[in-house]
Short mmCIF file of N, CA and C in Angstrom, two decimals:
data_model
loop_
_atom_site.label_atom_id
_atom_site.label_comp_id
_atom_site.label_asym_id
_atom_site.label_seq_id
_atom_site.Cartn_x
_atom_site.Cartn_y
_atom_site.Cartn_z
N UNK Y 21 92.97 110.03 85.34
CA UNK Y 21 94.09 108.99 85.81
C UNK Y 21 95.42 109.94 85.17
N UNK Y 22 96.17 110.48 85.77
CA UNK Y 22 97.29 111.01 85.02
C UNK Y 22 98.65 110.09 84.88
N UNK Y 23 99.05 109.78 83.81
CA UNK Y 23 100.09 108.42 83.44
C UNK Y 23 101.23 108.74 84.41
N UNK Y 24 101.55 107.94 84.82
CA UNK Y 24 102.89 107.84 86.28
C UNK Y 24 103.88 106.70 85.13
N UNK Y 25 105.20 107.96 85.37
CA UNK Y 25 106.08 107.22 84.93
C UNK Y 25 107.01 105.94 85.34
N UNK Y 26 107.89 105.70 85.00
CA UNK Y 26 108.78 104.37 85.68
C UNK Y 26 109.46 104.92 87.16
N UNK Y 27 109.80 106.15 86.65
CA UNK Y 27 110.50 106.68 87.82
C UNK Y 27 109.81 107.06 88.90
N UNK Y 28 108.77 107.90 88.67
CA UNK Y 28 107.81 107.52 89.70
C UNK Y 28 107.40 106.89 90.02
N UNK Y 29 107.06 105.46 89.53
CA UNK Y 29 106.52 104.10 90.12
C UNK Y 29 107.63 103.76 91.61
N UNK Y 30 108.68 103.80 90.85
CA UNK Y 30 109.55 103.25 91.72
C UNK Y 30 110.10 104.04 93.12
N UNK Y 31 109.82 105.42 92.55
CA UNK Y 31 109.61 106.46 93.70
C UNK Y 31 108.58 105.59 95.18
N UNK Y 32 107.98 105.72 94.65
CA UNK Y 32 106.37 105.46 95.28
C UNK Y 32 106.71 103.57 96.26
N UNK Y 33 107.31 103.03 94.86
CA UNK Y 33 107.53 101.66 95.62
C UNK Y 33 107.89 101.88 96.83
N UNK Y 34 109.56 102.44 96.68
CA UNK Y 34 110.05 102.57 97.51
C UNK Y 34 109.89 103.46 99.14
N UNK Y 35 109.09 104.43 98.40
CA UNK Y 35 107.94 104.93 99.85
C UNK Y 35 107.57 104.18 100.40
N UNK Y 36 106.54 103.25 99.53
CA UNK Y 36 105.60 102.30 100.22
C UNK Y 36 106.53 101.06 100.97
N UNK Y 37 108.05 101.36 100.85
CA UNK Y 37 108.49 99.87 101.26
C UNK Y 37 108.74 100.53 102.73
N UNK Y 38 108.79 101.81 103.23
CA UNK Y 38 109.02 102.15 104.65
C UNK Y 38 107.95 102.96 105.01
N UNK Y 39 106.62 102.70 104.65
CA UNK Y 39 105.64 103.55 105.09
C UNK Y 39 104.90 102.39 106.30
N UNK Y 40 105.21 100.96 106.01
CA UNK Y 40 104.44 100.21 107.28
C UNK Y 40 103.19 99.92 106.54
N UNK Y 41 102.69 100.18 105.24
CA UNK Y 41 101.17 100.13 104.91
C UNK Y 41 101.06 98.75 104.05
N UNK Y 42 99.89 98.41 103.80
CA UNK Y 42 99.91 97.42 102.75
C UNK Y 42 100.46 98.08 101.42
N UNK Y 43 100.31 97.44 100.40
CA UNK Y 43 100.21 97.87 99.29
C UNK Y 43 99.01 98.08 98.71
N UNK Y 44 97.53 97.93 99.06
CA UNK Y 44 96.01 97.98 98.76
C UNK Y 44 95.78 99.82 99.62
N UNK Y 45 96.38 99.77 101.05
CA UNK Y 45 96.40 101.08 102.16
C UNK Y 45 97.32 102.48 100.66
N UNK Y 46 98.38 101.45 100.58
CA UNK Y 46 99.59 102.85 100.06
C UNK Y 46 98.98 103.31 98.83
N UNK Y 47 98.58 102.48 97.83
CA UNK Y 47 98.02 102.99 96.25
C UNK Y 47 96.68 104.04 96.43
N UNK Y 48 96.02 103.49 97.85
CA UNK Y 48 94.81 104.26 98.12
C UNK Y 48 94.67 105.50 98.83
N UNK Y 49 95.79 105.42 99.38
CA UNK Y 49 96.15 106.96 100.11
C UNK Y 49 97.32 107.94 98.85
N UNK Y 50 98.28 107.25 97.82
CA UNK Y 50 98.67 108.04 97.30
C UNK Y 50 97.87 108.37 96.08
N UNK Y 51 96.58 107.73 95.90
CA UNK Y 51 95.54 108.19 95.02
C UNK Y 51 96.04 107.31 93.14
N UNK Y 52 96.67 106.28 93.47
CA UNK Y 52 97.41 105.45 92.53
C UNK Y 52 95.95 104.14 92.03
N UNK Y 53 96.06 103.80 91.12
CA UNK Y 53 95.94 102.87 90.66
C UNK Y 53 96.39 101.26 91.60
N UNK Y 54 95.42 100.63 92.11
CA UNK Y 54 96.15 99.54 92.90
C UNK Y 54 96.71 99.09 92.30
N UNK Y 55 95.85 97.93 91.44
CA UNK Y 55 96.19 96.97 90.21
C UNK Y 55 97.97 97.40 89.56
N UNK Y 56 97.97 99.04 89.46
CA UNK Y 56 99.15 99.14 88.58
C UNK Y 56 100.01 99.30 89.50
N UNK Y 57 100.02 99.78 90.85
CA UNK Y 57 100.76 99.53 91.68
C UNK Y 57 101.21 98.23 92.08
N UNK Y 58 100.38 97.16 92.14
CA UNK Y 58 101.05 95.65 92.48
C UNK Y 58 101.46 95.53 91.37
N UNK Y 59 101.26 95.37 89.89
CA UNK Y 59 101.98 95.70 88.84
C UNK Y 59 103.75 95.94 88.80
N UNK Y 60 103.69 97.31 89.60
CA UNK Y 60 105.18 97.87 89.53
C UNK Y 60 105.99 97.37 90.27
N UNK Y 61 105.32 96.98 91.59
CA UNK Y 61 105.84 96.12 92.81
C UNK Y 61 106.28 95.01 92.15
N UNK Y 62 105.27 93.99 91.68
CA UNK Y 62 106.26 92.69 91.70
C UNK Y 62 107.39 93.26 90.38
N UNK Y 63 107.14 93.81 89.77
CA UNK Y 63 108.43 94.12 88.61
C UNK Y 63 109.52 94.73 89.60
N UNK Y 64 109.75 95.93 90.35
CA UNK Y 64 110.93 95.92 90.85
C UNK Y 64 111.05 95.04 92.39
N UNK Y 65 110.67 94.08 92.77
CA UNK Y 65 111.25 93.28 93.72
C UNK Y 65 111.42 91.64 92.85
N UNK Y 66 111.39 91.79 91.70
CA UNK Y 66 111.74 90.99 90.95
C UNK Y 66 113.77 91.34 90.54
N UNK Y 67 113.69 93.10 90.20
CA UNK Y 67 115.06 93.72 90.17
C UNK Y 67 116.05 93.38 90.98
N UNK Y 68 115.27 93.67 92.42
CA UNK Y 68 116.00 93.13 93.13
C UNK Y 68 116.50 91.86 93.74
N UNK Y 69 115.64 91.10 93.41
CA UNK Y 69 115.99 89.50 93.44
C UNK Y 69 117.90 89.03 92.61
N UNK Y 70 117.18 90.00 92.03
CA UNK Y 70 119.19 89.95 90.48
C UNK Y 70 120.29 90.75 91.22
N UNK Y 71 120.79 89.52 91.70
CA UNK Y 71 122.35 90.02 91.64
C UNK Y 71 123.16 89.83 90.68
N UNK Y 72 124.10 90.93 90.52
CA UNK Y 72 124.93 91.25 89.99
C UNK Y 72 125.83 90.26 89.75
N UNK Y 73 126.09 88.61 90.43
CA UNK Y 73 126.54 87.80 90.53
C UNK Y 73 125.72 86.93 89.40
N UNK Y 74 124.59 86.99 88.98
CA UNK Y 74 123.71 86.17 88.82
C UNK Y 74 123.71 85.54 87.30
N UNK Y 75 124.98 85.63 86.98
CA UNK Y 75 125.43 85.80 85.27
C UNK Y 75 125.39 84.53 84.66
N UNK Y 76 125.12 83.26 85.12
CA UNK Y 76 124.87 81.89 85.02
C UNK Y 76 126.56 81.12 85.50
N UNK Y 77 127.66 82.05 85.00
CA UNK Y 77 128.95 81.42 85.72
C UNK Y 77 129.32 81.45 87.42
N UNK Y 78 130.14 80.11 87.92
CA UNK Y 78 130.11 80.45 89.11
C UNK Y 78 131.95 80.36 89.18
N UNK Y 79 131.52 81.31 90.06
CA UNK Y 79 133.09 81.73 90.88
C UNK Y 79 133.71 80.17 91.22
N UNK Y 80 135.02 80.78 90.97
CA UNK Y 80 136.18 79.44 91.20
C UNK Y 80 137.35 80.26 92.10
N UNK Y 81 137.72 79.97 92.54
CA UNK Y 81 138.80 80.13 93.99
C UNK Y 81 140.09 79.03 93.37
N UNK Y 82 140.71 80.20 93.09
CA UNK Y 82 142.18 79.13 92.61
C UNK Y 82 142.88 79.01 93.75
N UNK Y 83 143.35 77.85 94.26
CA UNK Y 83 144.33 77.26 95.61
C UNK Y 83 146.03 76.82 94.56
#
């Protein structure tokens, strides 16, 4: 099996999101390792949850 780059996995991840398929079905159709695809999905889903405002600081509105 050929090595897939992070960028390629991200492209597959975004393609999967619009596919309507389960992760397992998408990985099977794409001919990639299901375990690896699950790993990368978890990684990318975690990145999407991080807001640029999650710095540990609170916004203060001066009045």
